[in-house]
Coordinates of C-alpha atoms and ligand atoms in Angstrom, one line a residue:
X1 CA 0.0 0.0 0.0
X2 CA 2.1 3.0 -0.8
X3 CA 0.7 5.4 1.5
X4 CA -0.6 4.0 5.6
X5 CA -1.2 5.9 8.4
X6 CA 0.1 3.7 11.2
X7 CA 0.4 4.2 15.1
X8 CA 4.2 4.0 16.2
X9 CA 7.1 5.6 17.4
X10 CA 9.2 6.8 14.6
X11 CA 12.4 5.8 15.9
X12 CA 11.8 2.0 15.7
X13 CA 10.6 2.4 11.7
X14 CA 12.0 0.0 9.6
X15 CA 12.2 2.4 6.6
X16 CA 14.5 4.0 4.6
X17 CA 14.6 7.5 5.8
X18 CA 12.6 9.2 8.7
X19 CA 11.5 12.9 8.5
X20 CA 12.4 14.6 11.8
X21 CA 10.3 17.9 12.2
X22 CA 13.1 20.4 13.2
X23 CA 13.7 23.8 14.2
X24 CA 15.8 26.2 11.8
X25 CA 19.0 25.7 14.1
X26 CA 19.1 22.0 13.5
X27 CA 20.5 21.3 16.8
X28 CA 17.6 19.3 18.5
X29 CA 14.6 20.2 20.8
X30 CA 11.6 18.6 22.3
X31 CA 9.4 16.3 20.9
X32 CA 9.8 14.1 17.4
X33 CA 13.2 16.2 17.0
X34 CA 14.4 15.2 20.8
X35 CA 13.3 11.5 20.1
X36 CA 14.8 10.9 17.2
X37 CA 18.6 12.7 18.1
X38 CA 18.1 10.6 21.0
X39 CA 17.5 7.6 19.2
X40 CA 20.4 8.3 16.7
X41 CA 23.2 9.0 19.0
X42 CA 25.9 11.6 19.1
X43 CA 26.3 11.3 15.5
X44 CA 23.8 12.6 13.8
X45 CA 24.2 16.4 16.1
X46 CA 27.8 16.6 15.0
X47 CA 26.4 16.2 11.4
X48 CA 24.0 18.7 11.8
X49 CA 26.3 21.0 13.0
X50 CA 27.5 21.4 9.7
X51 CA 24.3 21.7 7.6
X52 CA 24.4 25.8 8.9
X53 CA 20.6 25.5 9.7
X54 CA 17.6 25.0 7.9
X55 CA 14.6 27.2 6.6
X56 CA 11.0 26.9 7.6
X57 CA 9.8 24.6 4.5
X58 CA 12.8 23.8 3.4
X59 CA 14.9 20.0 4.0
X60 CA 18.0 18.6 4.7
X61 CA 19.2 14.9 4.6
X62 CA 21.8 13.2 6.9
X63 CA 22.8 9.9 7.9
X64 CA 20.5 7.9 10.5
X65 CA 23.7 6.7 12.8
X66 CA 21.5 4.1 15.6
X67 CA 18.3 4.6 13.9
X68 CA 17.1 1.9 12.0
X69 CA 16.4 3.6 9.5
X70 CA 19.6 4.9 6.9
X71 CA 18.9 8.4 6.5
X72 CA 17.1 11.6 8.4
X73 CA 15.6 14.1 6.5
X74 CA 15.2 17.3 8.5
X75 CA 12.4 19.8 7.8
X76 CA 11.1 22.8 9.6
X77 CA 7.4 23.4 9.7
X78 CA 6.0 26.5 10.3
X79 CA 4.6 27.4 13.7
X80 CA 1.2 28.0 13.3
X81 CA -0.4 31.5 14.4
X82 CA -3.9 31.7 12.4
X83 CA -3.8 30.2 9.1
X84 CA -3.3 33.3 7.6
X85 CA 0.8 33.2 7.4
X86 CA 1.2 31.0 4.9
X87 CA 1.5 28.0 7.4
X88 CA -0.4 25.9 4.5
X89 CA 1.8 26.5 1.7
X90 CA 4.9 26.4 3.9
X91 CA 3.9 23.0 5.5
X92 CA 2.7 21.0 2.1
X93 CA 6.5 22.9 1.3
X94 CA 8.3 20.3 4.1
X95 CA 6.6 17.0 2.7
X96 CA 6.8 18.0 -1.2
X97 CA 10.9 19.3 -0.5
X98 CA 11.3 15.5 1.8
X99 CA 9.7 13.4 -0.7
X100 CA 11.9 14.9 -3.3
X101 CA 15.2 14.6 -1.3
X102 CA 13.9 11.1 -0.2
X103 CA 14.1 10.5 -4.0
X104 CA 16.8 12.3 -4.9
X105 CA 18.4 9.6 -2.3
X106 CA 16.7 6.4 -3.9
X107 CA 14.8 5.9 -0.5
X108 CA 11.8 3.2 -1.5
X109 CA 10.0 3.5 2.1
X110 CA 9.9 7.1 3.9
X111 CA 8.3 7.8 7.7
X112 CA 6.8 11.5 8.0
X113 CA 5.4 12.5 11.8
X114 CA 2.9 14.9 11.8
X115 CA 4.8 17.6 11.3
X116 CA 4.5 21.2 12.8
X117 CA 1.4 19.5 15.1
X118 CA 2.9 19.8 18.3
X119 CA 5.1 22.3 19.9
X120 CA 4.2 24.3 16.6
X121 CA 0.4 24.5 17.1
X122 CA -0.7 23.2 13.7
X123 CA -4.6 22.1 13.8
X124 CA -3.7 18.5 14.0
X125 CA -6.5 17.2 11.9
X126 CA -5.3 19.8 9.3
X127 CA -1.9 19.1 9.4
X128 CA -2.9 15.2 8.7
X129 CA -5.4 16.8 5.9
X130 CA -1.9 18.2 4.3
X131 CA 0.2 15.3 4.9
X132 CA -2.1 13.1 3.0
X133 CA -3.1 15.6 0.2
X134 CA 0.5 16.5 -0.8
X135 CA 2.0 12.9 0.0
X136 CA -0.8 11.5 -2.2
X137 CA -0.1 13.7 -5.1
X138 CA 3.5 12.9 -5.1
X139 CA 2.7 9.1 -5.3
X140 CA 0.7 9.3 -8.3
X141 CA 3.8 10.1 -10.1
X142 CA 6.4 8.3 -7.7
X143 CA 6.9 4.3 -6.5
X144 CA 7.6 4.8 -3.2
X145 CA 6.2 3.5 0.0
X146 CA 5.3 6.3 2.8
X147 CA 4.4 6.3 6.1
X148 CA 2.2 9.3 8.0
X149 CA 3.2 8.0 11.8
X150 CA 1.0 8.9 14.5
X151 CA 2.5 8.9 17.9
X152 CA -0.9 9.4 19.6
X153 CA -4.1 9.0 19.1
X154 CA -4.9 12.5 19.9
X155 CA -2.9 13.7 17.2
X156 CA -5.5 11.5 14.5
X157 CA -8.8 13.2 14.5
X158 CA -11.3 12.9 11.8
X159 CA -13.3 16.1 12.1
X160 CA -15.9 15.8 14.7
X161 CA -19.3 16.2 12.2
X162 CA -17.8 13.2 10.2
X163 CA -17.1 10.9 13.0
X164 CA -20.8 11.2 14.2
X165 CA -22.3 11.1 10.7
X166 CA -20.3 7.5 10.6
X167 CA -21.1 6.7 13.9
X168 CA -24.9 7.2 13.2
X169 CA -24.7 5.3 10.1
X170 CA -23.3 2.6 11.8
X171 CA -26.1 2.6 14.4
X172 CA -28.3 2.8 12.1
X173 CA -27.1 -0.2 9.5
X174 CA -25.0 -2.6 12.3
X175 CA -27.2 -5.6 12.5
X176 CA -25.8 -9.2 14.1
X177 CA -24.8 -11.6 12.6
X178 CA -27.7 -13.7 11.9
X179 CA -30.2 -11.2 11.2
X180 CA -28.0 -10.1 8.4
X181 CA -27.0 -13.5 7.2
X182 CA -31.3 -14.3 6.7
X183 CA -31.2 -10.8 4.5
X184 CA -28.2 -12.6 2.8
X185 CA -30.1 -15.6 2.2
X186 CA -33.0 -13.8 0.9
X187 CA -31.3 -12.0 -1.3
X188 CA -29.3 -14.7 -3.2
X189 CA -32.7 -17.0 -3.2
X190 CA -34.7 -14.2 -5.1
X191 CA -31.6 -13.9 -7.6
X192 CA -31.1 -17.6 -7.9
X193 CA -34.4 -18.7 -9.3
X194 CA -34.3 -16.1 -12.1
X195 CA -30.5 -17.0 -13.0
X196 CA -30.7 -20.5 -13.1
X197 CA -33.7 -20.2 -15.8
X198 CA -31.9 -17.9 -17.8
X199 CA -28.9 -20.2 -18.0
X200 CA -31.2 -22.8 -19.0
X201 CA -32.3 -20.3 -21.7
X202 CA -29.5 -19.9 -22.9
X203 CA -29.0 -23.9 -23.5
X204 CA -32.1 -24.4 -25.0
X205 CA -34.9 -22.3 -27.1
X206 CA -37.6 -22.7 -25.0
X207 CA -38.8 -19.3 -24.2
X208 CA -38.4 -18.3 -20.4
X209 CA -41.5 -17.7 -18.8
X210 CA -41.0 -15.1 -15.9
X211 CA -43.6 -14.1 -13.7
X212 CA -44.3 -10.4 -13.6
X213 CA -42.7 -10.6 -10.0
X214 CA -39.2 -11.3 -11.3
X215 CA -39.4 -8.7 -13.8
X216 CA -36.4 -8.1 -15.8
X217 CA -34.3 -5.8 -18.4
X218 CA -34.0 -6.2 -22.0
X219 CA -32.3 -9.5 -23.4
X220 CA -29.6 -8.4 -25.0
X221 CA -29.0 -6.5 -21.7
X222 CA -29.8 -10.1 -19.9
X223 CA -27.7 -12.1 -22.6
X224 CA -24.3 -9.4 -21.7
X225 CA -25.3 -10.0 -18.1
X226 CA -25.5 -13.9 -18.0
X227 CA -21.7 -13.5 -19.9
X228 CA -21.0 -11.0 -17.1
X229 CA -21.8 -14.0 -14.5
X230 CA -18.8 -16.1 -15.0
X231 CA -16.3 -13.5 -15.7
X232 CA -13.9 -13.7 -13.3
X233 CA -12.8 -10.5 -10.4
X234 CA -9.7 -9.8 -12.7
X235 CA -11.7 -10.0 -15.7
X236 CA -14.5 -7.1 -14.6
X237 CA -11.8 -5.0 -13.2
X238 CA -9.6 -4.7 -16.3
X239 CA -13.9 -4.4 -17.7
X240 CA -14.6 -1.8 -15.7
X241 CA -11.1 -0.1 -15.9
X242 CA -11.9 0.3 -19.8
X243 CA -15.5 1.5 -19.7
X244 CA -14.1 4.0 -16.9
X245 CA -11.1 5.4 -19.2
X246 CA -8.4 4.8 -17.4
X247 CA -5.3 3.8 -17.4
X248 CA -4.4 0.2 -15.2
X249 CA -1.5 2.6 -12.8
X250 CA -4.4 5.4 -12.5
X251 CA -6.7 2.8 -11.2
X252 CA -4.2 0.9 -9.0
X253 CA -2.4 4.2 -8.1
X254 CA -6.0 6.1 -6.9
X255 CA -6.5 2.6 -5.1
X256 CA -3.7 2.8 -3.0
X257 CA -2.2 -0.3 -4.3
X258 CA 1.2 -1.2 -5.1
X259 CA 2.4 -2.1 -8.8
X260 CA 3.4 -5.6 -8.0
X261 CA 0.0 -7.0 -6.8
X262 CA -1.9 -5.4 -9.6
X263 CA 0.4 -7.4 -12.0
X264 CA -0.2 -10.5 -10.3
X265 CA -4.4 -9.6 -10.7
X266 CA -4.1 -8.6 -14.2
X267 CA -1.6 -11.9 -15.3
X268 CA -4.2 -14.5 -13.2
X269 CA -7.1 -14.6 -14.6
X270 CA -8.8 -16.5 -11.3
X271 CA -6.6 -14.1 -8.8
X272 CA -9.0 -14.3 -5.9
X273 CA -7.8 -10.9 -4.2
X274 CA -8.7 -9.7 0.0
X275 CA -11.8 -8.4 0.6
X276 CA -9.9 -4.8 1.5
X277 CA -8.3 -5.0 -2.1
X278 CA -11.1 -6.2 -4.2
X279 CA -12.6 -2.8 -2.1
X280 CA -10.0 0.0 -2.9
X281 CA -10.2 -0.9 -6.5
X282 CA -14.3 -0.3 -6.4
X283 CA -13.3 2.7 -4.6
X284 CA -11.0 3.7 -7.2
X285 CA -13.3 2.7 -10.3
X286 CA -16.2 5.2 -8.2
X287 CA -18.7 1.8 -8.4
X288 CA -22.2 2.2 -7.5
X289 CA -22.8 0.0 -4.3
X290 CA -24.5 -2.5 -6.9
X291 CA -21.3 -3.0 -9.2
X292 CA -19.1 -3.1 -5.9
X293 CA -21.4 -5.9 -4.9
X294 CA -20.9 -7.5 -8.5
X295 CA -17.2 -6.9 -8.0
X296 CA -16.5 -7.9 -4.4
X297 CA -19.0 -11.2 -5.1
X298 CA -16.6 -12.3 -8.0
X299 CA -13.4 -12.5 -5.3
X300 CA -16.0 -14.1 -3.1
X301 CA -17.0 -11.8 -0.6
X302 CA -20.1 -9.5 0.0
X303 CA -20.8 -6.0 1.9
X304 CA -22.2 -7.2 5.2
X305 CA -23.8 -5.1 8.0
X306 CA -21.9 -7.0 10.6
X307 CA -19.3 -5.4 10.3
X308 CA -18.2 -1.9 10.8
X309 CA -15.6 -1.9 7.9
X310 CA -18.3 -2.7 5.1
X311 CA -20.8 -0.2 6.8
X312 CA -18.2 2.8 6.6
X313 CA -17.2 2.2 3.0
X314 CA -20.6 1.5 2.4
X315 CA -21.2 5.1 4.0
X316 CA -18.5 6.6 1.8
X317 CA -20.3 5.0 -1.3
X318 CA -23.3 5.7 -0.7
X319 CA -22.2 9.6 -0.1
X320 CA -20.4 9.7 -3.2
X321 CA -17.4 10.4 -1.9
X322 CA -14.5 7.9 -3.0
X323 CA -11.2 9.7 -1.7
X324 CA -9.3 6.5 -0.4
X325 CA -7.1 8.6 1.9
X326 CA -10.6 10.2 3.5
X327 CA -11.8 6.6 3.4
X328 CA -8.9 5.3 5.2
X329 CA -8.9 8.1 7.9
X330 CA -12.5 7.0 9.0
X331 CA -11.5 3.4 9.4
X332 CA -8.1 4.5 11.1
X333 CA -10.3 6.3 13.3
X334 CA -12.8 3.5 13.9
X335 CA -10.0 0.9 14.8
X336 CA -10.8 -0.5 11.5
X337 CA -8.0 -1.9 8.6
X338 CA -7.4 0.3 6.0
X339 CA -8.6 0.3 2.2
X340 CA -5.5 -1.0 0.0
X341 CA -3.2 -3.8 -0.2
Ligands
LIG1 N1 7.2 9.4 16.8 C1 6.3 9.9 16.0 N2 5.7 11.1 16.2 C2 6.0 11.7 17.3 C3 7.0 11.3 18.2 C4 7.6 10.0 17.9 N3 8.5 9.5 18.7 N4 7.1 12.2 19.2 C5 6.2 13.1 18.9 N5 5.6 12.9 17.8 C6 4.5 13.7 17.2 C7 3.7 14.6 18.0 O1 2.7 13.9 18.7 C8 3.2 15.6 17.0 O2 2.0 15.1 16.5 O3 5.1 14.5 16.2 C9 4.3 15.6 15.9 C10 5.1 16.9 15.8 O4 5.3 17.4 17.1 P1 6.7 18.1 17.5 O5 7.7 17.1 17.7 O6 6.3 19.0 18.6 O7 7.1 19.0 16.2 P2 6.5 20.4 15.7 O8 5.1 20.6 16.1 O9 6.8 20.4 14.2 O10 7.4 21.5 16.5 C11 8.8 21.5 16.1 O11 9.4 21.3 18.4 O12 10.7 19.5 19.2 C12 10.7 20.8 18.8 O13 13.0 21.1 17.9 C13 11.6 21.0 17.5 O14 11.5 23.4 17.7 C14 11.0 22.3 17.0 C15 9.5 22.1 17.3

C-alpha cells in the first residue's frame, strides 16, 4: 500500500529515511526532533552542525547513525499563528521538499510525523489533511512506499461532524450476525431462481417464462449480463477499468495499491484478491454499491452489515465520496483496517 497511516514511534521504523520535524538551528529540541537525536546518538548532532541550519519549508538529509532507519531528513514546519501566514503552503513545502530529497536519495519507504502539530500549534487534523493531500499527489507520479506516523491518538482526528455522521450510520445499519445473514439468504434465493432459468435459456430455445414478480431488463441487456456472470474479479476489473477510461497505474495508483499485486491480478485470470483490495479498486473505479457488490461477489465476498468496515465504505459509497485517503482516515479512526493492499 504506498501510503498507511500507522500508530508508532518513529524511531523504531523500519524504513529508509525518517522525517524529523526540526527547528531552523538544527540542533535538536523537544518532541519528534528530541526523540529521534536521541535515538540516533551523538552522531547525527555533530552532522547537523554542519548543515548551517535550515529554513522553515525547506529540507536537509543526513545519515540515521543508531536509527534503524539509513537516513534523516530534517524539515522545519512552520509554527502555526492563524492560518493566515502561509503555514499551509509552507507545510505542504516540508513533505513535497522530503519526498523529493527522499528521492533524490533512492529511498523506497519514507516515515513522516505529523509535522509542525505539536510544539508548533498546527490544527492537527489539518496538518494530517496536508500530509495526505501533498504525499498523495507525489505518489501518483512516484513508487515509493510512505508512512504518515501517528504517535498518539490524539494527534489523529477525523473532524468531529464526520465521526458522528459515521457513527450514526453505523447505528443505524449494524445488525448481528444472523439477522444479516437471513437478509443474505433472501437476497441470493430471489436472484437464484431467475438465474438458473436464464442459464437454462441460454441452452435451450424454449422461451423463459418469468412471472411479472421477477421482472427483468431487456435480453440483449440479460444475454451481456449472463456472460458477465462467469467472468472472473480480474476480468471485470480490467472491464470496468476500460468502460471508466483509465489507465491500469491510475486505477491501481488512486486505489492505494502497489504495482506488483496489480500485475499478479491482471496476469491471473482467477486471482482471488482480500476483501480490502477487491474494495479499494471499487473505490478507485467510483462503483455504485451494486457494481461493488458485483465486484467484491466475483473475489468471493459480500458487503455485510456486521461489520463496521463494510458499513463505513458502504457510507462513503453511498455519499459519493470515493477519496481513499478520507476513506482510510475514517476506518483509522474506527480501529478498523485500512482500504488498499
Ligand atoms: N514518533 C512519531 N511522532 C512523534 C513522536 C515520535 N517518537 N514524538 C512526537 N511525535 C509527534 C507529536 O505527537 C506531533 O503530532 O510529532 C508531531 C510533531 O510534534 P513536534 O515534535 O512537537 O514537532 P513540531 O510541532 O513540528 O514542532 C517543532 O518542536 O521539538 C521541537 O525542535 C523542535 O523546535 C522544534 C519544534
Amino acid at each position: 500500500m504506498p501510503l498507511e497511516i500507522v500508530r508508532n514511534d518513529i524511531t523504531k521504523m523500519q524504513v529508509d529515511a525518517i522525517v524529523n520535524a526540526a527547528n531552523e538551528s538544527l540542533l535538536g529540541g523537544g518532541g519528534v526532533d528530541g526523540a529521534i537525536h536521541h535515538a540516533a546518538g551523538p552522531g547525527l548532532f555533530a552532522e547537523c552542525r554542519t548543515l548551517g541550519g535550515c529554513k522553515t519549508g525547506q529540507a536537509k538529509i543526513t545519515g540515521g547513525y543508531d536509527l534503524p532507519s539509513k537516513y534523516v531528513i530534517h524539515t522545519v514546519g512552520p509554527i502555526y499563528k492563524d492560518g493566515e501566514h502561509d503555514e499551509k503552503a509552507l507545510l505542504e513545502l516540508c513533505y513535497r521538499e522530503s519526498l523529493i530529497i527522499a528521492r533524490e536519495y533512492g529511498c523506497q519507504t519514507v516515515a513522516f510525523p505529523l509535522i509542525s502539530s505539536g510544539v508548533y500549534r498546527y490544527p492537527k487534523d489539518q496538518a494530517l489533511r496536508v500530509a495526505i493531500d501533498v504525499i498523495s499527489q507525489f505518489l501518483l507520479e512516484n513508487d515509493m512506499t510512505v508512512y504518515i506516523v501517528i504517535f498518539d491518538r490524539t494527534a489523529y482526528q477525523i473532524s468531529e461532524k464526520l465521526f458522528s455522521d459515521i457513527a450514526e450510520y453505523i447505528d443505524d445499519k449494524y445488525v448481528d450476525e444472523h439477522t444479516d445473514h437471513s437478509r443474505e439468504r433472501i437476497r441470493m434465493n430471489a436472484f437464484h431462481p431467475i438465474v438458473s432459468e436464464l442459464k437454462r435459456k441460454k441452452t435451450d430455445s424454449a422461451p423463459v417464462e418469468l412471472c411479472e414478480c421477477q421482472a427483468m431488463p431487456s435480453a440483449d441487456d440479460l444475454n451481456s449480463r449472463l456472460d458477465r456472470l462467469d467472468e472472473s474479479f480480474s476480468q471485470m476489473l480490467l472491464r470496468k477499468i476500460d468502460e471508466k477510461g483509465m489507465t491500469d497505474s491510475q486505477c491501481y495508483k488512486k486505489a492505494n495499491i502497489d504495482r506488483k499485486l496489480f500485475s499478479k491480478i491482471r496476469s491471473d485470470v482467477n486471482y482471488k484478491p482480500s476483501k480490502p483490495t477487491a474494495l479499494a479498486f471499487a473505490i478507485s473505479l467510483e462503483l455504485s454499491l451494486e457494481e461493488t457488490e458485483d465486484l467484491l461477489r466475483k473475489a468471493g465476498f459480500a458487503l455485510s452489515h456486521s461489520n463496521k468496515f463494510d458499513i463505513i465504505i458502504e457510507y462513503f459509497i453511498s455519499k459519493g465520496n470515493y477519496n481513499i485517503f478520507e476513506i482510510n482516515e475514517a476506518l483509522f479512526a474506527f480501529d478498523q483496517s485500512l482500504l488498499g493492499a
